[in-house]
Coordinates of C-alpha atoms and ligand atoms in Angstrom, one line a residue:
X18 CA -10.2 -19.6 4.4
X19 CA -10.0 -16.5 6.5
X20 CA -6.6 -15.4 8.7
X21 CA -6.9 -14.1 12.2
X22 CA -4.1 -13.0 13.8
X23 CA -4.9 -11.8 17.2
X24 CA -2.9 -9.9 20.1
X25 CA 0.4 -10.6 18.3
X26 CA 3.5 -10.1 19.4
X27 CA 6.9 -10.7 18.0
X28 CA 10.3 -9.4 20.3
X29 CA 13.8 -9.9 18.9
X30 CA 16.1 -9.1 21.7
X31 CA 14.7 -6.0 23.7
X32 CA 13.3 -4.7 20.1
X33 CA 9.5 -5.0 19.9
X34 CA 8.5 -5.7 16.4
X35 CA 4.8 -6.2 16.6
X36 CA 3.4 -5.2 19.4
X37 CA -0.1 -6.6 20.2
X38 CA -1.0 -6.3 16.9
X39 CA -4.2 -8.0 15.4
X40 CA -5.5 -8.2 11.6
X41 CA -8.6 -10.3 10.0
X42 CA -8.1 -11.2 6.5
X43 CA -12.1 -12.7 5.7
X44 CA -12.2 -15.7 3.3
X45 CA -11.6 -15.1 -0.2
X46 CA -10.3 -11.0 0.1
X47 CA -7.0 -9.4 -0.7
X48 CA -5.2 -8.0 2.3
X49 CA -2.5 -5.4 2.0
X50 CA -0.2 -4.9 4.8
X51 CA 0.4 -1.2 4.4
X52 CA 3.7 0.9 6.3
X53 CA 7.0 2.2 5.9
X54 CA 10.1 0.5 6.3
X55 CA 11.0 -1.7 9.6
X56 CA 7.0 -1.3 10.8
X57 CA 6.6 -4.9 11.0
X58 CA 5.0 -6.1 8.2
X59 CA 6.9 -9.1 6.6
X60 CA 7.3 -9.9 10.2
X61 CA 3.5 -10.4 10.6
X62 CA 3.4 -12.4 7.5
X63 CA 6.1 -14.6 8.4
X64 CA 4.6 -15.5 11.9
X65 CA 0.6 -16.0 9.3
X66 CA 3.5 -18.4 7.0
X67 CA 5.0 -19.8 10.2
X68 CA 8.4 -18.7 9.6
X69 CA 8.7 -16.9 12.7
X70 CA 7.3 -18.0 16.2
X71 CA 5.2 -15.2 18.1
X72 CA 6.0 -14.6 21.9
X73 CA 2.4 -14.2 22.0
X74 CA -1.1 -13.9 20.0
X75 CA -2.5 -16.7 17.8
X76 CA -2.8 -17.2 14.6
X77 CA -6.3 -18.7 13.0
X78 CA -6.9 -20.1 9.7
X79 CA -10.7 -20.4 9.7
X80 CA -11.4 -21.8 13.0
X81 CA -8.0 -24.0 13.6
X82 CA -5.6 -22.2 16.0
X83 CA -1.9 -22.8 14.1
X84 CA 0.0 -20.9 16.2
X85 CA 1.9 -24.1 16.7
X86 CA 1.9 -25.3 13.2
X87 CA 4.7 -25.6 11.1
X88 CA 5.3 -23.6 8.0
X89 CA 4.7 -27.2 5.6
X90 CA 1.3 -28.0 7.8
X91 CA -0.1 -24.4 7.0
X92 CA -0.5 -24.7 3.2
X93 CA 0.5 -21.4 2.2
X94 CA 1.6 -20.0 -0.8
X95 CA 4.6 -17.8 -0.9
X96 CA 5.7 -14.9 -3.1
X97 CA 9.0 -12.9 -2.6
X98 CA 10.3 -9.8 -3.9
X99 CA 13.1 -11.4 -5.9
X100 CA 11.4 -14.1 -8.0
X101 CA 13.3 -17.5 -6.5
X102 CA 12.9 -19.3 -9.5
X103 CA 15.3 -21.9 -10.0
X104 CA 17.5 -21.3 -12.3
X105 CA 18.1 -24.4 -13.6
X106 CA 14.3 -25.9 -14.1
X107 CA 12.3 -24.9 -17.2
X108 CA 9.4 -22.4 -16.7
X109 CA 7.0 -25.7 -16.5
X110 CA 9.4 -27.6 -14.2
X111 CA 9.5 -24.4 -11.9
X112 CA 5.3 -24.3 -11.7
X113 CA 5.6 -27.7 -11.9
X114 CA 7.7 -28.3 -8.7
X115 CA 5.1 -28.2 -5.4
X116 CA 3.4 -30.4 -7.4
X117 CA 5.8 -32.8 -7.8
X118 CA 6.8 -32.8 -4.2
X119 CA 3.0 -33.8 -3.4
X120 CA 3.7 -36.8 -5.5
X121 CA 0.9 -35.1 -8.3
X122 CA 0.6 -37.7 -11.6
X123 CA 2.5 -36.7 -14.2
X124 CA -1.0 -36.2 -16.2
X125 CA -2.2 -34.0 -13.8
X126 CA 0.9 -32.1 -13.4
X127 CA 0.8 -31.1 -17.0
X128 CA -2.8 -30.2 -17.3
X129 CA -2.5 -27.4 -13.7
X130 CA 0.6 -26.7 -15.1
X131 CA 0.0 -25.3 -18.1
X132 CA -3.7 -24.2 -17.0
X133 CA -1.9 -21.5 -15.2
X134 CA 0.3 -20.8 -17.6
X135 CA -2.3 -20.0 -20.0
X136 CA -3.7 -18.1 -17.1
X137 CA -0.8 -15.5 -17.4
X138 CA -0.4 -15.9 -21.1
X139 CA 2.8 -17.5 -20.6
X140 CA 2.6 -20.8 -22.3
X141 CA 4.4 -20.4 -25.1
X142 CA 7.4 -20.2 -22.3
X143 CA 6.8 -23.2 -20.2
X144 CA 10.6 -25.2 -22.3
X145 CA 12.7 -22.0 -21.3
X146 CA 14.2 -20.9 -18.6
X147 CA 13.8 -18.0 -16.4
X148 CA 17.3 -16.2 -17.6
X149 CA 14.8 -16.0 -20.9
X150 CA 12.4 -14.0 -19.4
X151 CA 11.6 -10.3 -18.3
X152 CA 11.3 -9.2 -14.1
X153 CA 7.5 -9.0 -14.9
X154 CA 6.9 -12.5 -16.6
X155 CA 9.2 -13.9 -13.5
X156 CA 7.1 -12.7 -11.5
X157 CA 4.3 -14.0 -13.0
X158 CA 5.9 -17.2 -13.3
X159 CA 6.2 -16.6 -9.5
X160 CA 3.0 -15.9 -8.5
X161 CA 1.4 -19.2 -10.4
X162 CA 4.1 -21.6 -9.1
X163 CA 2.7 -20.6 -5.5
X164 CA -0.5 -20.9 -6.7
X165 CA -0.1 -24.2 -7.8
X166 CA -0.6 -26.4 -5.2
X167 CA -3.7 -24.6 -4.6
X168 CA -2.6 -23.4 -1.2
X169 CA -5.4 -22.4 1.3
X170 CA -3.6 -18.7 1.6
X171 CA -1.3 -16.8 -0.8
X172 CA 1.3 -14.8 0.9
X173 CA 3.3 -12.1 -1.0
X174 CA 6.1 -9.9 0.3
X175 CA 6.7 -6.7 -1.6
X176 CA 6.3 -9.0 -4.8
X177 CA 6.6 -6.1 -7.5
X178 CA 9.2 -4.3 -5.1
X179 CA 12.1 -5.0 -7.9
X180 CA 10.3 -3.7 -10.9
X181 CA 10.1 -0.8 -12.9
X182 CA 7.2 1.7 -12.5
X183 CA 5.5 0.2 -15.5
X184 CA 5.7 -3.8 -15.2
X185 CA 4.7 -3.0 -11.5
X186 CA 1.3 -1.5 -12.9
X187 CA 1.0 -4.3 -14.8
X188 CA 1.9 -6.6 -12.7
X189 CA -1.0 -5.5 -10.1
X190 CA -3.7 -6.3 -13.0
X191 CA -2.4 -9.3 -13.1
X192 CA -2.6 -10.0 -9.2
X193 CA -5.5 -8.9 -9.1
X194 CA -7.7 -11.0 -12.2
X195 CA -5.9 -13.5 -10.9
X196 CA -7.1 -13.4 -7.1
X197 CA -10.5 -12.9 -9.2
X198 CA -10.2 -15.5 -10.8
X199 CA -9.2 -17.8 -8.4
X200 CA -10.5 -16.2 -4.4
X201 CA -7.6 -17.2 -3.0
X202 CA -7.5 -15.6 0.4
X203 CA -4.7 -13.3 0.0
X204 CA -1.7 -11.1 2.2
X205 CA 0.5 -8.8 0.5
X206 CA 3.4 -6.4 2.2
X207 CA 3.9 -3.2 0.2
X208 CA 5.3 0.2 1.6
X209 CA 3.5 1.7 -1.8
X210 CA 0.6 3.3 -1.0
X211 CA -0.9 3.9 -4.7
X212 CA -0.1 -0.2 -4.9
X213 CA -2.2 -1.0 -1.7
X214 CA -5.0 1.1 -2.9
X215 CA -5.6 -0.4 -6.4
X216 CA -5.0 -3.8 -5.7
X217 CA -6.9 -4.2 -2.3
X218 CA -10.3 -4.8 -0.7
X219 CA -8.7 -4.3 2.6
X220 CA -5.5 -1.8 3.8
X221 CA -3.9 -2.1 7.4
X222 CA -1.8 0.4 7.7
X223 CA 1.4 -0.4 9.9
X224 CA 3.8 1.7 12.1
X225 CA 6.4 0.7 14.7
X226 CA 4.9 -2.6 14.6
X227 CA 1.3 -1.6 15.4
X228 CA -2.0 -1.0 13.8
X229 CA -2.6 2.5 13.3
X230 CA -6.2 1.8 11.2
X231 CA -8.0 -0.7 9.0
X232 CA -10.7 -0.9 6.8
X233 CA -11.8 -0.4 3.0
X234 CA -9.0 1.3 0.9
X235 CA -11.7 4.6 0.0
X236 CA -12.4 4.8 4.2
X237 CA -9.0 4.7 5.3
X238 CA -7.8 7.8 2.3
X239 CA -11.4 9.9 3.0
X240 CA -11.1 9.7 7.0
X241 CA -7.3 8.6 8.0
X242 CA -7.9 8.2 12.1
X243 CA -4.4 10.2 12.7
X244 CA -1.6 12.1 11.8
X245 CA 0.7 9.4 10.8
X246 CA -1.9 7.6 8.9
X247 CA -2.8 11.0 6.9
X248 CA 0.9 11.7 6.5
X249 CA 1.6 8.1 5.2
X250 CA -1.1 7.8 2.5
X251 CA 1.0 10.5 1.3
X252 CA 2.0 13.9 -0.5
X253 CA 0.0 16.2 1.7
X254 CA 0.5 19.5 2.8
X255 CA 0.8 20.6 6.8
X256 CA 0.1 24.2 7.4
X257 CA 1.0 24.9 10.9
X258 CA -1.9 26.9 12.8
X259 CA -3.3 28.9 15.9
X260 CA -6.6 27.3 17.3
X261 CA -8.5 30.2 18.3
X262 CA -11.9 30.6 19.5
X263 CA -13.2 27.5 17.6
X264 CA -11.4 28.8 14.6
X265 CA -8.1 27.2 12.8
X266 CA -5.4 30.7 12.0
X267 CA -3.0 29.9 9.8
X268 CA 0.6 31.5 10.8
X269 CA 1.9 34.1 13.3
X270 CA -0.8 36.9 12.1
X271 CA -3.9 34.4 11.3
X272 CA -4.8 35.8 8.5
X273 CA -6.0 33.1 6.7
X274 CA -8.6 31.1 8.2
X275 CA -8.9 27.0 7.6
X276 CA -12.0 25.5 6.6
X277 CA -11.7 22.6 9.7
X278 CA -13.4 21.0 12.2
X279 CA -12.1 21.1 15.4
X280 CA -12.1 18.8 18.3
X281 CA -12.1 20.4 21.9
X282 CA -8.6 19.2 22.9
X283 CA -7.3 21.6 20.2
X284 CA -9.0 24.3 21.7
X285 CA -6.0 28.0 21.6
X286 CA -3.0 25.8 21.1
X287 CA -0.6 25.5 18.4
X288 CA -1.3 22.6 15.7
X289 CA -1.2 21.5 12.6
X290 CA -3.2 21.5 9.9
X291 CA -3.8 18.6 7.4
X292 CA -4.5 19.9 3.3
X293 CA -4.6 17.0 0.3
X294 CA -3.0 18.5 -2.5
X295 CA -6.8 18.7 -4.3
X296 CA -8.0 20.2 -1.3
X297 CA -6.6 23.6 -2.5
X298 CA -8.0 26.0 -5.5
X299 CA -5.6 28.3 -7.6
X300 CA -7.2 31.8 -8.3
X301 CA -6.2 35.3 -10.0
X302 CA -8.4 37.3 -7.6
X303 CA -8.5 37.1 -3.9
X304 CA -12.0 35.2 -4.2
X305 CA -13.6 35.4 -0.8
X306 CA -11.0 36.9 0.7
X307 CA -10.1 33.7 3.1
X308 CA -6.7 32.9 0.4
X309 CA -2.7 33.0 0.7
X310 CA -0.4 34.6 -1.9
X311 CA 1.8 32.1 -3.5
X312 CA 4.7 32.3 -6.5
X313 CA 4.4 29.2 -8.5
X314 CA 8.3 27.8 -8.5
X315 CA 7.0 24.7 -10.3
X316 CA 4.8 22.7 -12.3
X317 CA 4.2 19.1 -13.7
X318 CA 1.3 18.8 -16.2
X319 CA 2.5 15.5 -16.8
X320 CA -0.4 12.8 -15.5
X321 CA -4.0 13.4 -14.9
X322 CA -3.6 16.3 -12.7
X323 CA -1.0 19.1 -12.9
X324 CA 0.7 19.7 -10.1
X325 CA 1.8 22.7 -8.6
X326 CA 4.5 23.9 -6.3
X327 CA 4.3 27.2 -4.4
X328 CA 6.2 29.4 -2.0
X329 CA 3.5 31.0 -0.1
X330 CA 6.2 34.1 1.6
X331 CA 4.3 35.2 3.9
X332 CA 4.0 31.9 5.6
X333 CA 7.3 30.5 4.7
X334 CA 5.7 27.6 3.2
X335 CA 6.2 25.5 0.2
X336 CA 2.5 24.5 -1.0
X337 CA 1.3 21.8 -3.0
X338 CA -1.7 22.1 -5.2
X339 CA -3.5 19.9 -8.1
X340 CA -5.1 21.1 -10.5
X341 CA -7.5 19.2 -13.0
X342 CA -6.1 19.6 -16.4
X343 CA -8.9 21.9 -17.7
X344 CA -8.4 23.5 -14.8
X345 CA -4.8 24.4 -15.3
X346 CA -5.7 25.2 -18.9
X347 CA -8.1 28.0 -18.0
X348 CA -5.7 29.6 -15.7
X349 CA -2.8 29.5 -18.1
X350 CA -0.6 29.4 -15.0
X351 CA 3.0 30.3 -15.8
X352 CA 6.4 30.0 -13.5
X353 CA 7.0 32.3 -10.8
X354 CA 3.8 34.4 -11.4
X355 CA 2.0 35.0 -7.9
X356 CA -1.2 33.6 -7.4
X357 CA -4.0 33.2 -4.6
X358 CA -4.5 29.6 -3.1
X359 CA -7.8 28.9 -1.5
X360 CA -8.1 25.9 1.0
X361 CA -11.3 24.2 0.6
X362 CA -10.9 21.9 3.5
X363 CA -8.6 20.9 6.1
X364 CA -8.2 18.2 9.0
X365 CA -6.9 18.8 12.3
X366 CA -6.5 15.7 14.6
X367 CA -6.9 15.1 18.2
X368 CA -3.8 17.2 20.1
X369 CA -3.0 14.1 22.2
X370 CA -1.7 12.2 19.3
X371 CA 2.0 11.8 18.8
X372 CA 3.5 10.0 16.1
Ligands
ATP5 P1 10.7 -3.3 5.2 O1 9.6 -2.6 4.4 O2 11.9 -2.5 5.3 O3 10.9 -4.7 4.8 P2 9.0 -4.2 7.4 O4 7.8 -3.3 7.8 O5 8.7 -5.4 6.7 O6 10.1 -3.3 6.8 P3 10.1 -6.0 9.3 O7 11.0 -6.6 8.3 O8 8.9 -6.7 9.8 O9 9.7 -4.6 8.8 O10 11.0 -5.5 10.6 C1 10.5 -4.9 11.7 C2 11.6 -4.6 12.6 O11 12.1 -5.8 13.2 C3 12.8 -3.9 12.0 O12 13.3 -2.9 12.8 C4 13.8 -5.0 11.8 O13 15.1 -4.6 11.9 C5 13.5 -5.9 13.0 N1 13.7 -7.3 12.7 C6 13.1 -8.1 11.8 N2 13.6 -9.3 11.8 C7 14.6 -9.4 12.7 C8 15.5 -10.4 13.2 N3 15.4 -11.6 12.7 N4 16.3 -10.1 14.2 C9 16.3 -8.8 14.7 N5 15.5 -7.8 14.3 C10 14.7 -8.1 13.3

């Protein structure tokens, strides 16, 4: 079952809160609505649940326009941030409970019922009650009640929002065997970028209630369209530069050239400069000669790459660099000991963007 929204939008007042937006969520995939807080993302998925009414745009599941349609004709499966189980129903009445109000026989019932528990690796659960259980296995509990009823589209809105760093990785894995397992065309709202990226097959990336880009999670981190969407996906470094003759100068003297390419609008004006953390080397020798001077004030070895804070003086900039552990290893890097930093590459975006 594939979702089409198309030339939504949604006004409250005079406030705009999508404007003209339109998303395609093919059969089967695992959407994630992508952007930072108040862009309009659990708006759009409550006009795709029919909770909210669009002044304009339509909304398709497969070819049926249900614009119109009421939430309880669109057969879609909900999951909040805070779990809404009910507190007084067992695990297995709580999975149990769309399927009871379709009238399911109690036979049946029992064998969905604890087919998706087993799914989770929750059935030992199904007599208690959710005051027994951890965030993550309320969740989990959560996510199968919607999926019960086998609803044509699961919906989920920052569902891992009120968990801990941990159970929230976990928590994707299981999301994501799960839409594996099952293909249940899926939505999901997150404002977590790392989130949207491991769990998806598609991103759109939200801002003041419009689409800034779509596509394949890899596509939209290796070529971000624009300056918000670069900025968004995350911890990167903006150098401000001089365009000059085709080249990109970092700072007042230029100095330090920036391995980017260009487009014509930027052509002698001031901009800035777009470098991913892994997009810069750490050296002890002025290797090429194209480098900054930078005293480390901090490092994090902790995780897969070391990270690296600088104060490039000269510039007046605070730099971020990773490093690969072996890497940081060979360099032996030590606080406040100055170093050279070598950008490797660098983005520059049309000047006639403005966030
Ligand atoms: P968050 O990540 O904080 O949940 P979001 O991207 O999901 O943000 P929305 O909840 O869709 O954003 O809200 C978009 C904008 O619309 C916000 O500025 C919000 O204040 C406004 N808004 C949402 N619902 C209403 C409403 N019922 N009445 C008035 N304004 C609303």
């Amino acid at each position: 079952m594939s979702i089409t929204a198309q030339n939504v939008t949604k006004r409250f007042g005079a406030f705009t809160a999508l404007d003209n937006v339109s998303v395609d969520c093919p059969t089967g995939e695992l959407v994630a609505l992508l952007g930072p807080s108040g862009s309009g993302k659990t708006t759009l998925l409550r006009v795709i649940a029919g909770l909210e009414v669009p002044d304009s745009g339509t909304v398709h599941f497969r070819d049926a326009d249900i614009t119109k349609h009421s939430a309880r004709d669109r057969n879609v499966g909900f999951v909040f941030q805070h779990y809404a189980l009910f507190r007084h129903m067992t695990v297995f009445e709580n999975v149990a409970f769309g399927l009871r109000v379709r009238k399911w026989p109690e036979a049946k019932v029992r064998e969905r019922v604890m087919e998706l528990l087993h799914l989770v690796r929750l059935e030992e659960k199904a007599p208690q009650y959710p005051a027994n259980l951890s965030g993550g296995q309320k969740q989990r509990i959560a996510l199968v009640r919607a999926l019960a009823p086998s609803p044509k589209v699961l919906l989920l809105d920052e569902p891992f929002g009120a968990l801990d760093t941990k159970v929230r990785a976990e928590l994707r894995d299981w999301l994501r065997r799960l839409h594996d397992e099952l293909h249940v065309t899926s939505i999901f709202v997150t404002h977590d970028q790392e989130e949207a990226f491991e769990v998806s097959d598609r991103v759109v990336v939200l801002n003041k209630g419009r689409v800034e880009q779509e596509g394949a999670p890899m596509n939209v981190f290796e070529h971000p369209k624009n300056e918000f969407v670069m900025d968004f996906l995350g911890n990167v470094n903006k150098l401000p530069v001089r365009v000059e003759g085709g080249r990109a100068l970092l700072g007042e003297t230029g100095s330090v050239e920036l391995p980017a390419k260009l487009f014509g609008a930027n052509e002698n004006g001031r901009t800035d400069a777009y470098v991913r953390p892994h997009e810069l080397d750490i050296s002890r020798t002025a290797e090429g000669g194209n480098c900054l001077l930078g005293k480390i004030v901090h490092i994090n070895p902790a995780g897969s790459v070391v990270k690296v804070r600088l104060l490039a003086e000269d510039f007046g900039l605070m730099i971020n660099v990773d490093l690969t552990p072996d890497r940081y290893r060979a360099l032996a890097l030590k606080q406040n000991e100055t170093v050279f930093v070598t950008p490797k590459s660098a983005r520059i975006f049309e000047a006639d963007y403005t966030i």
